[in-house]
Amino acid sequence: MSQIETYITEHQDQFLEDLKGWLRIPSISTSPEHKGDVLHAAEYAVGQLKDLGISHAGLIETQGHPLVYGEWLEAPGKPTLLIYGHYDVQPVDPIELWESAPFDPTIRNGNIYSRGACDDKGQVMLVLKALETLFQVNGTLPINVKILIEGEEEAGGESIEAYIKAYPERLGCDAAFICDTHMPSPETPALITGLRGIIYTEVVVHGAKRDLHSGTYGGVAPNPLHALAIIISRLKDADGHIHIPGLYDKLHKPSHEEKEFWRQDPLHMNDSFLKEMGVSQLSGELEYPPIERASARPTLEVHGIVGGFTGEGAKTVIPAVAKAKISLRLPPNLQSKEIFTLFEQAVKDAAPPDVRVEVVNLHGGEGVIVSPESQVMQAASEALNGVYGTKPVFLREGGSIPIAALFDEVLHVPVLLMGFGLPDDNLHAPNEKYSLQQFFNGVRTVASLLQKMAQ
Amino acid sequence: MSQIETYITEHQDQFLEDLKGWLRIPSISTSPEHKGDVLHAAEYAVGQLKDLGISHAGLIETQGHPLVYGEWLEAPGKPTLLIYGHYDVQPVDPIELWESAPFDPTIRNGNIYSRGACDDKGQVMLVLKALETLFQVNGTLPINVKILIEGEEEAGGESIEAYIKAYPERLGCDAAFICDTHMPSPETPALITGLRGIIYTEVVVHGAKRDLHSGTYGGVAPNPLHALAIIISRLKDADGHIHIPGLYDKLHKPSHEEKEFWRQDPLHMNDSFLKEMGVSQLSGELEYPPIERASARPTLEVHGIVGGFTGEGAKTVIPAVAKAKISLRLPPNLQSKEIFTLFEQAVKDAAPPDVRVEVVNLHGGEGVIVSPESQVMQAASEALNGVYGTKPVFLREGGSIPIAALFDEVLHVPVLLMGFGLPDDNLHAPNEKYSLQQFFNGVRTVASLLQKMAQ
């Protein structure tokens, strides 16, 4: 057994204890009442960095939640890798569906359950543990590293965007590594070659000046909830087609190779989706292969509707105002600002004339396409092959990591998107988990990646 | 000044204190946590009955909230009037829009503000104060009375329905008086000749077996919120037409006189609606006059949608389940059970094939048409003329008081629908109020009604 392997094996419990300590902090970045917890989680990460040997580590203040930054640049002549992750987490509702409390990390059947277990504290922690392992075994790191961990990934990421744009030279590097993605199964390592961008909006519909009683006003009153239903049904039909004029015109055609890969579905994503969702048929644009729909097509989803009476029982109110949270996932080259303008116009065109509509742009981020040919991607491919015994597949992921586009556009460096999540990790849902086997394989892979980058 | 008028004038403050005491009890019948308050409100009503001279008063236990019952039958040879009201109230959300707390009755500008001020504690209290006035002035009542006050009017009214059907003989009477309606303005007394029925439903849409992340599953996942939007948009279009096959076929044609009254709109309801709602145009079926739409046409309204993320900020969840609260108002002779069956089928037909739909019948009640020719209506007309100095108009009201149909069908007696609410009383909404002038005119009118019925 190599010294690396021995160290990892002997320190499994400690690695998990350090992860649990971080997971216990409810760093929900979108909740003002959790502001102190978010700061606490940032400070915890700084402590971890210092403990593992990165003495130059601390917080960078921003307009929002702080950035965690650490650097170790004592490998002259070797490449510098910028490592990115995030320490904030999603809200926990509906909390009643959690089998164990979201901030009481619990191990069951080889998984650790907690909000943030996979997204993204677990994935960041495995990188830190890979660094610790290399320091402990070799007394040094094989390459230079800069570590940047943000606290607003689930809240729009404005602060890190402003920082990167303001100080690109401070983050100078040879490659950027984002550890926040998935692989299709524990036997199928993957490297991500594309991500979708996003716009997240709130559509606010105003009717009468006050809530009304449907007995007295039903038949003459505007109903903002009904108007929202009409707007939403006009924006996307039951077959998954989005009716935003101009949207599909701007979509780049995928390569012949990608189309063949999607069509053949060698990873059996069709069956995986059916099983993971517990449905008998998939939804959406049936004329496209499922993996293409989930990773490379624009999508529009409603995430919540607010307005009227939603308690137990019956109340015959016609609300004065109703709101819907609606996002679009945008394949690379659909620019978020441009699409928001098209979306806003489409919403206004879809609205019945008896209501007044506002469209709020809560946040946006760009998609990205990365080349599988870069040195860092090749090193990662070899590292995964060494740990998993099989070469990784190159995939697009349907989620949005706007920081990837920023690294690409502002730092002009190759981006590595390598993560160890699994499809059933319940991201953004109750019972989020992370596979312990994936966590430790991640430590091994990242340690190997750094060694290979030094060669 | 008559003795009646003198008594009312001298006891105005005490009348209001007794009303405030009742309004302070948050008797929200749909909230299990308010069960104790609902009972407390019932006991308060019993106390009021006993205090005013109806010694035979108490609670009638039911499967749900108790009925308050009192009777005074010491006027042999005189008619017996059954008086109905309800002591339960609507929920208070959105509570942040109340200018004073909903259960802290507050007098401002000649109105008393509180949940239940108009609907229906204020209207019941004015009847009790009319009885008190007659007792105090004359030492007796001019006719026999039975008083029945329920606690589930806002929650489906099942218990009173069961009671009336089980014991119609106990409620034997010559006429029934329901004090739970409105008049168009303080200068225009009204008697109600028609009410709409109602079905109140919950449409539950199931998608995947768990909440999903739109990044990973957007494009292949069923979205119950989107499916609900499609269902709702298919049930009612932007022009107010309801697409439930068979619904309009069952609608009776109104009389020529009613149609003319609606078309001429002598009460200027069109302008009133615009002003009360603060809108520049009315909604709904523009080919029908506004007053007909609001009182005599079937309507479908969405009252609330539950599902997904509705907090501050952004969460990219695709919920596993979403629910909508939807009601229909049904003109007389559209039977609630029959229409529910049509509605359920229409919802299922409107649902996209990738979701599973349940339709729950939360409650229903029938509409009613009453004759303006009955003795009790004529007596009420004279009483209103005496107090307001002008004859009442005969109107339909758009709301639903299922008990009116029950009195009609089970007790076979003429029903009097006379109330003193005003259109801007904010029923079922924040800042519910009741006009003090209307309250005291109500006391005068009801005292006069009983005297006229004795003649």
XYZ file of N, CA and C in Angstrom, chain B residues 351-431:
243
model
N -55.236 17.465 -17.502
C -53.899 17.218 -16.937
C -52.957 16.642 -17.996
N -51.723 17.141 -18.065
C -50.735 16.513 -18.948
C -50.547 15.048 -18.546
N -50.150 14.208 -19.509
C -50.098 12.763 -19.228
C -48.961 12.338 -18.306
N -48.014 13.215 -18.022
C -46.864 12.795 -17.205
C -47.069 13.032 -15.719
N -48.266 13.461 -15.310
C -48.532 13.642 -13.881
C -49.790 12.868 -13.482
N -49.894 12.628 -12.179
C -51.076 11.955 -11.633
C -51.857 12.983 -10.825
N -53.168 12.984 -10.991
C -53.992 14.040 -10.399
C -55.065 13.458 -9.491
N -55.230 14.070 -8.330
C -56.361 13.768 -7.443
C -57.189 15.041 -7.315
N -58.487 14.885 -7.204
C -59.364 16.038 -6.983
C -60.152 15.762 -5.706
N -59.962 16.634 -4.718
C -60.599 16.450 -3.413
C -61.747 17.449 -3.281
N -62.914 16.957 -2.891
C -64.084 17.815 -2.678
C -64.067 18.277 -1.231
N -63.568 19.488 -0.978
C -63.457 19.947 0.409
C -64.833 20.278 1.000
N -65.667 20.965 0.240
C -67.056 21.112 0.676
C -67.895 21.673 -0.456
N -69.188 21.580 -0.300
C -70.088 22.104 -1.319
C -71.372 22.576 -0.685
N -72.095 23.405 -1.406
C -73.385 23.883 -0.911
C -74.197 24.387 -2.085
N -75.511 24.391 -1.904
C -76.388 24.721 -3.021
C -76.774 26.192 -3.017
N -77.036 26.693 -4.179
C -77.590 28.033 -4.317
C -79.079 28.024 -4.050
N -79.704 29.186 -4.096
C -81.135 29.251 -3.818
C -81.738 30.479 -4.517
N -82.994 30.361 -4.856
C -83.798 31.496 -5.334
C -84.961 31.631 -4.362
N -85.188 32.823 -3.820
C -86.327 33.002 -2.908
C -87.292 34.011 -3.508
N -88.564 33.842 -3.163
C -89.599 34.702 -3.740
C -89.672 36.015 -2.978
N -89.768 37.135 -3.682
C -89.963 38.424 -2.989
C -91.393 38.604 -2.481
N -92.276 37.624 -2.746
C -93.706 37.780 -2.425
C -94.068 37.262 -1.041
N -93.154 36.578 -0.355
C -93.543 35.952 0.911
C -93.853 37.022 1.961
N -94.617 36.601 3.001
C -94.983 37.559 4.050
C -93.764 38.133 4.749
N -92.793 37.258 5.022
C -91.611 37.734 5.756
C -90.829 38.729 4.902
N -90.770 38.507 3.604
C -90.073 39.451 2.733
C -90.819 40.783 2.712
N -92.145 40.724 2.689
C -92.923 41.965 2.671
C -92.748 42.746 3.975
N -92.742 42.009 5.101
C -92.532 42.665 6.394
C -91.151 43.306 6.452
N -90.156 42.582 5.921
C -88.799 43.110 5.921
C -88.704 44.344 5.033
N -89.410 44.301 3.920
C -89.397 45.441 3.006
C -89.953 46.688 3.688
N -91.038 46.497 4.422
C -91.622 47.638 5.144
C -90.687 48.138 6.243
N -90.073 47.191 6.941
C -89.160 47.581 8.026
C -87.982 48.385 7.465
N -87.406 47.933 6.371
C -86.290 48.657 5.760
C -86.741 50.041 5.287
N -87.913 50.087 4.700
C -88.462 51.362 4.229
C -88.601 52.338 5.394
N -89.053 51.822 6.533
C -89.219 52.668 7.701
C -87.900 53.220 8.222
N -86.884 52.403 8.236
C -85.594 52.831 8.802
C -84.795 53.656 7.797
N -84.761 53.201 6.539
C -83.908 53.849 5.541
C -84.634 54.922 4.732
N -85.974 54.955 4.858
C -86.718 55.966 4.117
C -86.834 55.678 2.638
N -86.548 54.453 2.254
C -86.680 54.076 0.848
C -86.889 52.573 0.776
N -87.650 52.164 -0.240
C -87.925 50.738 -0.370
C -86.662 49.994 -0.783
N -86.530 48.748 -0.345
C -85.335 47.981 -0.739
C -85.402 47.529 -2.197
N -84.224 47.325 -2.771
C -84.147 46.665 -4.078
C -84.050 45.158 -3.843
N -84.509 44.423 -4.836
C -84.407 42.961 -4.766
C -83.260 42.515 -5.655
N -82.289 41.850 -5.053
C -81.027 41.536 -5.727
C -80.643 40.087 -5.508
N -79.861 39.572 -6.440
C -79.141 38.338 -6.129
C -77.783 38.709 -5.530
N -77.256 37.859 -4.684
C -75.892 38.046 -4.190
C -75.039 36.890 -4.699
N -73.762 37.205 -4.986
C -72.910 36.188 -5.618
C -72.331 35.169 -4.679
N -72.347 35.458 -3.380
C -71.763 34.543 -2.409
C -72.640 33.330 -2.183
N -72.159 32.461 -1.291
C -72.810 31.181 -1.068
C -73.197 31.064 0.392
N -74.469 30.834 0.646
C -74.937 30.570 2.010
C -75.757 29.299 1.913
N -75.064 28.155 1.943
C -75.767 26.896 1.671
C -76.949 26.657 2.599
N -76.914 27.263 3.777
C -78.006 27.053 4.716
C -79.328 27.566 4.152
N -79.275 28.562 3.290
C -80.508 29.107 2.709
C -81.229 28.034 1.896
N -80.443 27.273 1.108
C -81.054 26.202 0.322
C -81.607 25.115 1.235
N -80.908 24.853 2.328
C -81.375 23.828 3.268
C -82.698 24.230 3.906
N -82.788 25.477 4.348
C -84.050 25.936 4.944
C -85.185 25.798 3.932
N -84.878 26.162 2.709
C -85.863 26.092 1.634
C -86.301 24.651 1.396
N -85.318 23.743 1.286
C -85.613 22.371 0.867
C -86.084 21.480 2.014
N -85.516 21.681 3.213
C -85.813 20.774 4.319
C -86.942 21.309 5.196
N -86.910 22.586 5.495
C -87.937 23.146 6.375
C -89.161 23.645 5.594
N -88.999 23.819 4.300
C -90.110 24.265 3.444
C -90.740 25.553 3.943
N -89.907 26.503 4.309
C -90.436 27.802 4.749
C -89.799 28.897 3.903
N -90.464 30.047 3.818
C -89.855 31.163 3.102
C -88.599 31.628 3.833
N -87.616 32.013 3.048
C -86.330 32.442 3.603
C -86.170 33.937 3.382
N -85.786 34.630 4.436
C -85.479 36.057 4.333
C -83.969 36.228 4.400
N -83.384 36.799 3.370
C -81.952 37.095 3.346
C -81.804 38.606 3.427
N -81.587 39.082 4.647
C -81.467 40.530 4.846
C -80.221 40.779 5.693
N -79.310 41.571 5.170
C -78.095 41.867 5.921
C -77.716 43.315 5.739
N -76.750 43.732 6.525
C -76.416 45.160 6.585
C -74.952 45.421 6.248
N -74.293 44.400 5.651
C -72.924 44.595 5.173
C -72.886 45.567 4.013
N -71.680 46.087 3.724
C -71.484 46.978 2.581
C -70.409 46.371 1.671
N -70.372 46.793 0.413
C -69.442 46.146 -0.520
C -67.969 46.284 -0.144
N -67.628 47.334 0.604
C -66.204 47.517 0.931
C -65.865 47.014 2.333
N -66.605 46.035 2.818
C -66.371 45.530 4.172
C -65.189 44.560 4.265
N -64.521 44.275 3.136
C -63.313 43.436 3.136
C -63.546 42.052 3.736
N -64.651 41.453 3.349
C -64.919 40.086 3.799
C -63.813 39.147 3.335
N -63.368 38.264 4.193
C -62.365 37.240 3.872
C -61.022 37.864 3.527
N -60.826 39.125 3.804
C -59.598 39.838 3.423
C -59.076 40.598 4.648
N -57.875 41.170 4.534
C -57.393 42.003 5.640
C -58.294 43.219 5.844
N -58.303 43.731 7.082
C -59.058 44.942 7.421
C -60.558 44.796 7.198
